[in-house]
Coordinates of C-alpha atoms and ligand atoms in Angstrom, one line a residue:
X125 CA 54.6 -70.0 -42.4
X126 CA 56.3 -73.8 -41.3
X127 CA 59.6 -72.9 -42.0
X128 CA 59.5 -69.9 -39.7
X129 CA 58.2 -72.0 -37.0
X130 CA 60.5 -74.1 -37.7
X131 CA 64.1 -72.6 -38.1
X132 CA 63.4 -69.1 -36.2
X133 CA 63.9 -68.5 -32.3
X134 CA 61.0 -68.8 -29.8
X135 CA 62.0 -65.1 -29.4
X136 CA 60.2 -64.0 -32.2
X137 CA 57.9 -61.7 -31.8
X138 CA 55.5 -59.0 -33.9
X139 CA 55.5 -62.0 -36.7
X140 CA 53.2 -63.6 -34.0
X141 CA 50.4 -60.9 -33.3
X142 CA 50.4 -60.4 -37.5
X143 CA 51.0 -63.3 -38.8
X144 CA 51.5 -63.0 -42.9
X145 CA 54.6 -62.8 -44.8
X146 CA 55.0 -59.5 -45.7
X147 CA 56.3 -58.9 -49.3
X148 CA 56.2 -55.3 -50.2
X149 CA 55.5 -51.8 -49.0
X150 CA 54.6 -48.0 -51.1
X151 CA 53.7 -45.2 -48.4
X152 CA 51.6 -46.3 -45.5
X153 CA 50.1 -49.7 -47.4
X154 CA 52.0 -53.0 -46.6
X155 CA 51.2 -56.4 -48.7
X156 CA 51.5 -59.6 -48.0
X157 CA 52.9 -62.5 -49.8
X158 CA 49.3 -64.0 -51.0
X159 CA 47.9 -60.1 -51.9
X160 CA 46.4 -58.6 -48.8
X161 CA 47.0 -55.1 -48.4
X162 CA 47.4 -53.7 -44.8
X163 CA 47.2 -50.1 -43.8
X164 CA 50.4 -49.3 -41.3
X165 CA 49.6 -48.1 -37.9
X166 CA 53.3 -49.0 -36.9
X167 CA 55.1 -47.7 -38.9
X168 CA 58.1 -50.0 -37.8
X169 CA 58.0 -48.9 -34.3
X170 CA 58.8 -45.6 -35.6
X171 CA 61.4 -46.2 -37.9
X172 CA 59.4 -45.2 -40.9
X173 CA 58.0 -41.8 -40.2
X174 CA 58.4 -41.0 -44.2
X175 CA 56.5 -44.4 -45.1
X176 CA 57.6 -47.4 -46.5
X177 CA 60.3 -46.8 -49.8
X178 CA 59.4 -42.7 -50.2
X179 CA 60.2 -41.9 -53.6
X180 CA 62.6 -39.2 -53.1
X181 CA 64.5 -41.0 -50.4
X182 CA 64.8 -44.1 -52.4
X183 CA 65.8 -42.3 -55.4
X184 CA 68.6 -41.0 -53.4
X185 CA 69.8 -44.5 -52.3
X186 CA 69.1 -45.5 -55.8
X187 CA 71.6 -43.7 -57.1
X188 CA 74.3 -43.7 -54.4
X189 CA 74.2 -47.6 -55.2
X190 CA 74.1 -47.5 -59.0
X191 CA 77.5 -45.0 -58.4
X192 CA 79.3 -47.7 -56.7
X193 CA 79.5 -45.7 -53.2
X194 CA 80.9 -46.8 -50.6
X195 CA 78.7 -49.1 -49.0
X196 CA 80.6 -49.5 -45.6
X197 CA 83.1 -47.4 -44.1
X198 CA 83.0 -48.0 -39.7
X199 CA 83.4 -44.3 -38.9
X200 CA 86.1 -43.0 -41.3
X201 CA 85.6 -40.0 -43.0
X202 CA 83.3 -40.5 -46.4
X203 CA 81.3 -38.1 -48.9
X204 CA 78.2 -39.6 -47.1
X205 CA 78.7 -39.1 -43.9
X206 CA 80.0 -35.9 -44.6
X207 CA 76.7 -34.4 -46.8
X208 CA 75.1 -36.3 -43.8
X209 CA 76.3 -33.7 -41.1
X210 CA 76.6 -30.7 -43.4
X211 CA 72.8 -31.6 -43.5
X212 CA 72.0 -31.9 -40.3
X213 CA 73.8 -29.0 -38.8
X214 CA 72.3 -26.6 -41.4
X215 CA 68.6 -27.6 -41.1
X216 CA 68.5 -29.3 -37.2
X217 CA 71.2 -27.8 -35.1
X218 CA 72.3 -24.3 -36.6
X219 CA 68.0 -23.4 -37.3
X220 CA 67.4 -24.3 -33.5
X221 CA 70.5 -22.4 -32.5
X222 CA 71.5 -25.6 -30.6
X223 CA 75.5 -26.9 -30.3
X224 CA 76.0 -30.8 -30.0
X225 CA 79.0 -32.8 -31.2
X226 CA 77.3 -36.1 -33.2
X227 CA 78.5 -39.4 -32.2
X228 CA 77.5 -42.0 -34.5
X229 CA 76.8 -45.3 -32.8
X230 CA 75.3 -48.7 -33.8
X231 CA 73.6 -49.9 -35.1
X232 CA 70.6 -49.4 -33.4
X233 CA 69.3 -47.4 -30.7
X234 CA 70.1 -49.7 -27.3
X235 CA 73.5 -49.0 -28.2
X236 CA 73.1 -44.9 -28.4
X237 CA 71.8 -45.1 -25.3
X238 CA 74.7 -47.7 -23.6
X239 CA 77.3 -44.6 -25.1
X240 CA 75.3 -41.7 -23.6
X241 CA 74.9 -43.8 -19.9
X242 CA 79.1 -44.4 -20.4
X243 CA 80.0 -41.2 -21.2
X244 CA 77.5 -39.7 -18.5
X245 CA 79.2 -42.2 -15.8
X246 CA 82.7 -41.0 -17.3
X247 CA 82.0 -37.4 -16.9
X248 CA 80.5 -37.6 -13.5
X249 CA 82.6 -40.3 -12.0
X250 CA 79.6 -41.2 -10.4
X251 CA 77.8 -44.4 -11.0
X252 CA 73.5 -43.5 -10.5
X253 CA 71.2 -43.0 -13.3
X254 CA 67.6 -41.7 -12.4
X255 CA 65.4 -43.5 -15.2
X256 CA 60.9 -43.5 -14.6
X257 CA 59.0 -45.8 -13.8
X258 CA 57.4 -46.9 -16.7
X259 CA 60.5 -46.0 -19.3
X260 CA 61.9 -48.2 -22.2
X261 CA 65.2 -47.6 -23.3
X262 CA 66.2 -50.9 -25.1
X263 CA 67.3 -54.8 -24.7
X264 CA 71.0 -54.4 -24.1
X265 CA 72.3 -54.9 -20.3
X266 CA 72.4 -50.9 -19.2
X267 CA 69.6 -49.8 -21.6
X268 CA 67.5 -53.1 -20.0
X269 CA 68.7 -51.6 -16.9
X270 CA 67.2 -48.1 -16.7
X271 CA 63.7 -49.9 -18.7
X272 CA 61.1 -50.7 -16.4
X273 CA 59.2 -53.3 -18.1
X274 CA 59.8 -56.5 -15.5
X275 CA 58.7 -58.8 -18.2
X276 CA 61.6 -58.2 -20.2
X277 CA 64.2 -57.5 -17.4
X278 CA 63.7 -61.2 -15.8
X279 CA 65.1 -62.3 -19.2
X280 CA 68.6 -60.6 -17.9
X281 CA 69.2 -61.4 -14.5
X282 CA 71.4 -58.8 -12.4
X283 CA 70.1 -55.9 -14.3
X284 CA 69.9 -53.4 -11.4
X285 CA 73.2 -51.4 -11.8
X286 CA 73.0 -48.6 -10.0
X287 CA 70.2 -47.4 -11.4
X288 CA 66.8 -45.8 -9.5
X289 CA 63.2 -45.5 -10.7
X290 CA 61.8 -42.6 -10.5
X291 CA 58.0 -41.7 -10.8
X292 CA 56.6 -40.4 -14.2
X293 CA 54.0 -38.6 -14.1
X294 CA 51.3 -41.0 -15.1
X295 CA 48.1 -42.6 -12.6
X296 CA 48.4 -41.6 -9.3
X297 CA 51.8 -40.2 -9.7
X298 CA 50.0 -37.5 -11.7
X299 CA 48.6 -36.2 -8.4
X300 CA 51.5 -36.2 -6.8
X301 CA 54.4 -33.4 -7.3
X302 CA 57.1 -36.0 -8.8
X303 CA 59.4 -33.3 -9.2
X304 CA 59.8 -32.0 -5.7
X305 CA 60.1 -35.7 -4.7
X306 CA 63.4 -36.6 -6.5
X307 CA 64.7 -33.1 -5.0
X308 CA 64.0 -34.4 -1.7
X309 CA 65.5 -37.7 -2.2
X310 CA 68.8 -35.7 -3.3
X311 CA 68.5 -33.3 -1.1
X312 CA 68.1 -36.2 2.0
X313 CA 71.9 -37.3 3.0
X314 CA 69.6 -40.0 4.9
X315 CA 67.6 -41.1 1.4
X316 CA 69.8 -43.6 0.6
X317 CA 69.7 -42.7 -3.2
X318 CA 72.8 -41.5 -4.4
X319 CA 73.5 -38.4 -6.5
X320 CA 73.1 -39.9 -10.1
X321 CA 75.6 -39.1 -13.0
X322 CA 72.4 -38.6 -15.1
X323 CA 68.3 -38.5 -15.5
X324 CA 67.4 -40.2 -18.6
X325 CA 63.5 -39.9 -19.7
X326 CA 61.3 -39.5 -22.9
X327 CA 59.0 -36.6 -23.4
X328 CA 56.7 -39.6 -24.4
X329 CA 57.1 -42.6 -22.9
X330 CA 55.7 -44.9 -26.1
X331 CA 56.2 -48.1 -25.2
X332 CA 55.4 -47.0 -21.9
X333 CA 51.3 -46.7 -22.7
X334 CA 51.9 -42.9 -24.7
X335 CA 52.0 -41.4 -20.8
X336 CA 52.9 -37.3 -22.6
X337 CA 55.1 -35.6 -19.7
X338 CA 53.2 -32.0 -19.4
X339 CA 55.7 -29.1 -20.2
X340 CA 56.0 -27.7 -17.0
X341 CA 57.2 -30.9 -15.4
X342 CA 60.2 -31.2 -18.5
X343 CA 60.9 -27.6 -17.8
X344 CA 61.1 -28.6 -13.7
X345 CA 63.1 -32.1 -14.7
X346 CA 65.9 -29.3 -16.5
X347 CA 66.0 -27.3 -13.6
X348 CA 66.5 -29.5 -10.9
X349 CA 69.1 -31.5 -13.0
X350 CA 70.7 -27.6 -13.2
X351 CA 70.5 -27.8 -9.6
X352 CA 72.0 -30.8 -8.9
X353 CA 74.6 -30.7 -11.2
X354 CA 73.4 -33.9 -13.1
X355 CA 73.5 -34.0 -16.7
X356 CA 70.1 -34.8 -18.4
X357 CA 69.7 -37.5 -21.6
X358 CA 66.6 -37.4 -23.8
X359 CA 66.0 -40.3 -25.4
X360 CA 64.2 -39.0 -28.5
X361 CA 64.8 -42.4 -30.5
X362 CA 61.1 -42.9 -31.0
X363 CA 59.2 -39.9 -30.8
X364 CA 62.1 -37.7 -32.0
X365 CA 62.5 -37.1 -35.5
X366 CA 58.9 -35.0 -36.3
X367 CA 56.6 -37.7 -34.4
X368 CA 55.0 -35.2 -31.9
X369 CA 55.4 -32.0 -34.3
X370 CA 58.7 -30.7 -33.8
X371 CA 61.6 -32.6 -34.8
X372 CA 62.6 -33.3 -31.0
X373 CA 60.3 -33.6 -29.0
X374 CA 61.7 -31.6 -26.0
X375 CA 61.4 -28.6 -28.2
X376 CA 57.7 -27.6 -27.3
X377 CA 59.0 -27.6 -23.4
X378 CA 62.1 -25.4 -24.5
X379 CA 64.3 -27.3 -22.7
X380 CA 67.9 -28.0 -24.1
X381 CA 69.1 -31.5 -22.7
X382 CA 72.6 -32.1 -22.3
X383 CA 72.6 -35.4 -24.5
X384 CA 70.1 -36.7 -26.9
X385 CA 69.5 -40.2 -28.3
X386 CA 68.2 -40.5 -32.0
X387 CA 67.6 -43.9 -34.0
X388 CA 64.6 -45.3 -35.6
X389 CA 63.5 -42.8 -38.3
X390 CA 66.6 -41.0 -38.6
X391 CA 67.6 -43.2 -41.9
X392 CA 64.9 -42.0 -43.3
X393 CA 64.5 -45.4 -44.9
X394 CA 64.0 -47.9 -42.3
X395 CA 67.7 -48.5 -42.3
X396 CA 70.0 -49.2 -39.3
X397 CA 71.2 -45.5 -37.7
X398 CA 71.7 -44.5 -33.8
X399 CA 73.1 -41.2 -32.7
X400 CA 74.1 -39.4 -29.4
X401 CA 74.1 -35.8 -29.7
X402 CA 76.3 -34.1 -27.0
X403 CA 77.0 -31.0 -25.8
X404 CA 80.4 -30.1 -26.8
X405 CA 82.0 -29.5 -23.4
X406 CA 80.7 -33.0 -22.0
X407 CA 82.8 -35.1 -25.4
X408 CA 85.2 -36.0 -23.8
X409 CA 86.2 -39.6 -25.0
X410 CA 88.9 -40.9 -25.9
X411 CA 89.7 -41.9 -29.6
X412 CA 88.1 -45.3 -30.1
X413 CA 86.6 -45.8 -26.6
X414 CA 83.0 -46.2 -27.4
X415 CA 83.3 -48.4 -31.0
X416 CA 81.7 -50.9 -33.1
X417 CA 82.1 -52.1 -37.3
X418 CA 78.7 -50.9 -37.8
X419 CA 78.4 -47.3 -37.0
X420 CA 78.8 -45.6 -40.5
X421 CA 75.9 -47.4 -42.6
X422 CA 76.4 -45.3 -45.4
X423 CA 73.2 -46.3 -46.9
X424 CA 71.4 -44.5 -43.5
X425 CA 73.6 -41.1 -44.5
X426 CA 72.4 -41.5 -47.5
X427 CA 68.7 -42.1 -46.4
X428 CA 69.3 -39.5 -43.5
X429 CA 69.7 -36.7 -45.4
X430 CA 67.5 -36.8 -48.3
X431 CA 64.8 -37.3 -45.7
X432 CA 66.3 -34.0 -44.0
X433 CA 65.8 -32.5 -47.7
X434 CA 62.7 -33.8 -48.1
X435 CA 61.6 -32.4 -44.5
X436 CA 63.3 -28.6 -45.7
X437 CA 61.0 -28.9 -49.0
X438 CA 58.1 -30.4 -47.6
X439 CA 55.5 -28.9 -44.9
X440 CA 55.8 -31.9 -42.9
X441 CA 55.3 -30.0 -39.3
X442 CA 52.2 -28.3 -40.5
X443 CA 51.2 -31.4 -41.8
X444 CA 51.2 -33.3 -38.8
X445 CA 49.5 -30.4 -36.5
X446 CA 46.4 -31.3 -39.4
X447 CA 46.5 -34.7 -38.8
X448 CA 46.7 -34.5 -35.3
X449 CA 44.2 -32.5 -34.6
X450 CA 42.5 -35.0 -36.9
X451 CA 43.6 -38.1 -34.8
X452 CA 42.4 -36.4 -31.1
X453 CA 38.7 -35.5 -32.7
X454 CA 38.1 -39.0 -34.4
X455 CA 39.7 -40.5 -31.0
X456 CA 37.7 -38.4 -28.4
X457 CA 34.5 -38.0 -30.6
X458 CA 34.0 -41.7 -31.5
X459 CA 36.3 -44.1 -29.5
X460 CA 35.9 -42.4 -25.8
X461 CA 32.4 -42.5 -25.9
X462 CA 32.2 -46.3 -26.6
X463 CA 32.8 -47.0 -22.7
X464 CA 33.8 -43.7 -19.5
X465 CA 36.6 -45.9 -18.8
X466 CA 38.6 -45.9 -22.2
X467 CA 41.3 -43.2 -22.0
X468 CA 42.4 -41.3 -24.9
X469 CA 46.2 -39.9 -24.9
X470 CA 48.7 -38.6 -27.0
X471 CA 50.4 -35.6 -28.8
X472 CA 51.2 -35.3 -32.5
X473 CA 50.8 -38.7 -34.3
X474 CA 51.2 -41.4 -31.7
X475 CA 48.2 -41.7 -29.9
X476 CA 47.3 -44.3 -27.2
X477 CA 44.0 -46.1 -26.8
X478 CA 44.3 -47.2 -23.0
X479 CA 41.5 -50.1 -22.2
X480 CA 43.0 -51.6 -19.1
X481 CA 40.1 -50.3 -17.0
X482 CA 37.4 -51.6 -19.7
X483 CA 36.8 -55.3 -21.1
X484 CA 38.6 -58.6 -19.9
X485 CA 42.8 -58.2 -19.8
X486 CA 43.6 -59.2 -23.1
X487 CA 40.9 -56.9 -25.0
X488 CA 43.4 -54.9 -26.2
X489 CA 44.8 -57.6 -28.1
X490 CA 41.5 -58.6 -29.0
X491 CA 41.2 -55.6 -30.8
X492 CA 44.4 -55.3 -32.5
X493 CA 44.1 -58.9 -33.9
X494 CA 41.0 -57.6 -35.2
X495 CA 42.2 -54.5 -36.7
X496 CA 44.9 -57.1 -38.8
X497 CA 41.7 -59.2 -40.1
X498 CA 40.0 -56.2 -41.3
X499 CA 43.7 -55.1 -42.7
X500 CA 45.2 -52.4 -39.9
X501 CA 48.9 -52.9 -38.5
X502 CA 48.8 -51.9 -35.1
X503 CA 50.3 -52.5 -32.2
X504 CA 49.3 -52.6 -28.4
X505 CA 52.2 -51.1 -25.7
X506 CA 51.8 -50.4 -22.0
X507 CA 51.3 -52.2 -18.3
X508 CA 50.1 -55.8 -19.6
X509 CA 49.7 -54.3 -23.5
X510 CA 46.4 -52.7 -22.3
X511 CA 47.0 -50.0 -24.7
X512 CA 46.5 -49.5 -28.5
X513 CA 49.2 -47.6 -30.5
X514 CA 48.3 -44.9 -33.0
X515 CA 51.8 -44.6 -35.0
X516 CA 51.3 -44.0 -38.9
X517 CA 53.8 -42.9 -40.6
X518 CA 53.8 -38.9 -40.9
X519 CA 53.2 -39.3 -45.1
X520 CA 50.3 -41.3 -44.4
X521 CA 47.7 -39.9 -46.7
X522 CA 44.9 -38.0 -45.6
X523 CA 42.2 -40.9 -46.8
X524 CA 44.2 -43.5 -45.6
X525 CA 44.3 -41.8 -42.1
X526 CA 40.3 -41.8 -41.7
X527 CA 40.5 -45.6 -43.2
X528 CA 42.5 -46.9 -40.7
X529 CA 40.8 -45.0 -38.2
X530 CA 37.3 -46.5 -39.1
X531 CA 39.0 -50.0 -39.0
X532 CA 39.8 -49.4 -35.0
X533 CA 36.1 -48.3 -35.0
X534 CA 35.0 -51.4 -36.7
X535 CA 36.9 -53.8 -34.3
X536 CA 36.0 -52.1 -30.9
X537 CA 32.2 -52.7 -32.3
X538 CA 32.9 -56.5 -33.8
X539 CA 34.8 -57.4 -30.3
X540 CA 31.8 -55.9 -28.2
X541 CA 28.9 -58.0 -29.4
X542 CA 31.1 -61.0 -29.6
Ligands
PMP23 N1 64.5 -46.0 -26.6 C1 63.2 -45.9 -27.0 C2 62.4 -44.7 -26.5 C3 62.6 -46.8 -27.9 O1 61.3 -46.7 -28.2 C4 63.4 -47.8 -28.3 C5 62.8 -48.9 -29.3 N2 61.5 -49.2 -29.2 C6 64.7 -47.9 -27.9 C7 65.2 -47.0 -27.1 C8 65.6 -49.0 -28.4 O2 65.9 -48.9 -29.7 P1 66.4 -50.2 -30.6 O3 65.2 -51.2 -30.6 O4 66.6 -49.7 -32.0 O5 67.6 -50.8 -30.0

């Protein structure tokens, strides 16, 4: 472990809550170096939705590198990016009847989300964005502008640009009509909130504690951005891709947002991929205005749509209504009960343990550090990291599943009679 101590950045920073050099990965089992096997819970932050090296993916990549292809290629036109979109448009935009221009970004998702607050700002020559309280959107300046977590935003001083926090419905703000708030803050020449070019929120905010916006305050959020005239971003990079169900999560609301944000498990594979998906009338950039070397990883097409193969073939959706019903019963049956103040959220598979109202403040990671002992990656998120996160990947088998469950179980028992 020395030399990582030694030569790495202070800013290091999951190696420190599971601390083992990782050396290989099959499915939802990670092992380390010395031979300890870890069931995954993370699921690298929800990059690897298929699992760690899925045979049909990586037999995909396999071959693409044995041919020689093209390995990078910025964004010219290549046979990978185009089976890539033929892809993509037949199974995710043309099946849901929904009309987006792709803009490839990258490499990863901060810098989806810096294109869609740009090109929002372009289109509206105005310079607001509404983002919620609560809301993580990435570590570059404007996504670290519109993320609420102040322990990360002291690290970039000056970070306010224009931009107003809203409330989420989450804690008291579920009590309170959040909604009919931010219409009378626009509708108030006196407010001293300015119209903003765009809203930009997740369904789920994940790192945010899994706070699950209820449908009828999406559908609302659509409307009054209708109203207004102001254009509304999803930023679907975490819990897009099949996490809550669906493959975007807005689809249960029936919504249709005017951009979307994609990264994390798009590749398929766990490699580097961020996309904005706008509506056709709103592309209007200029050739070259939003760029970057590494925005055609051709490896990611490659990953990208044999995992969009894979998801046609497979009965991954139905698959994940199982297992989440599976998750909510293990979760409310035999982790609620431990203590009335442990709170029990989520939707699909990412599901939040919330303990801030139960133990001392750092029992969450208590628990987590616990879970890595008895061999369970997980991860805390939230106000303070008071809440544990459920995020397997979607493969994960059935048995593993239960496993890791009964590790949580385990740890909340071995931390209490401490
Ligand atoms: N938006 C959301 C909702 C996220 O969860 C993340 C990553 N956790 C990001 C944006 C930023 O993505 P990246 O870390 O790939 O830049």
């Amino acid at each position: 472990m020395n030399i990582f101590e030694q030569c790495e950045s202070k800013v290091r920073s999951y190696c420190r809550n599971f601390p083992a050099v990782l050396h290989r990965a099959k499915g939802s089992i990670i092992y380390s170096e010395s031979g300890e096997e870890y069931i995954d819970f993370f699921a690298g932050a929800g990059a690897l939705n298929y699992g760690h090296n899925h045979d049909y993916i990586k037999q995909k990549v396999m071959s693409y590198l044995d041919a020689d292809g093209i390995a990078h290629g910025l964004d010219m036109y290549t046979s990978a990016k185009e089976k890539f979109l033929v892809k993509f448009n037949e199974i995710i935009l043309n099946t849901k009847q929904l009309d987006y221009r792709i803009q490839f970004c990258g490499p990863t998702g901060t810098n989806a989300v810096e294109a869609a607050l740009k090109l929002a700002r372009k289109i509206k020559k105005r310079p607001g964005i509404f983002s919620f309280m609560g809301a993580y959107h990435g570590m570059t300046l404007g996504s670290l502008s519109i993320t609420g977590n102040t322990a990360i935003r002291s690290g970039a001083i000056g970070t306010s640009n224009s931009v107003t926090f809203m409330p989420y419905p989450y804690g008291f703000m579920e009590s309170f009509d959040t909604i009919e708030f931010m219409e009378s803050v626009l509708n108030d020449v006196n407010s001293g909130i300015e119209k903003p070019a765009a809203i930009i929120f997740e369904t789920v905010q994940a790192e945010g504690g899994i706070i699950v916006a209820p449908i009828e305050w999406i559908q609302r959020l659509r409307k009054l951005c209708d109203k207004h005239e102001i254009l509304l971003i999803c930023d679907d990079i975490q819990v897009g891709c099949g996490r809550t169900g669906s493959f975007f999560s807005f689809e249960r609301a029936d919504i249709v947002p005017d951009m979307i944000v994609l990264s994390k498990s798009i590749s398929g594979y766990g490699f580097p991929m961020s996309l904005l998906l706008i509506k056709p009338e709103l592309d209007i950039w200029e050739p070259g205005e939003h760029t970057g070397t590494f925005r055609g990883n051709q490896l990611a097409f490659v990953g990208g749509t044999a995992a969009l193969e894979y998801r046609e073939s497979s009965n991954l959706e139905q698959d994940v209504k199982v297992k989440e019903s599976f998750l909510k019963h293990f979760l409310i049956e035999n982790i609620a009960p431990i203590n009335e103040n442990i709170k029990i959220r989520g939707i699909g598979m990412i599901w939040g343990i919330d303990v801030a109202n139960f133990g001392n403040s750092s029992f969450a990671k208590e628990l987590t550090s616990r879970c890595f002992e008895l061999g369970l990656i997980i991860e805390t998120v939230g106000r303070n990291d008071t809440v544990i996160k459920i995020l397997p990947p979607l493969t994960i088998e059935m048995a593993t599943l239960q496993k890791g469950c009964l590790i949580i179980k385990q740890a909340f028992e071995d931390c209490l009679s401490k």
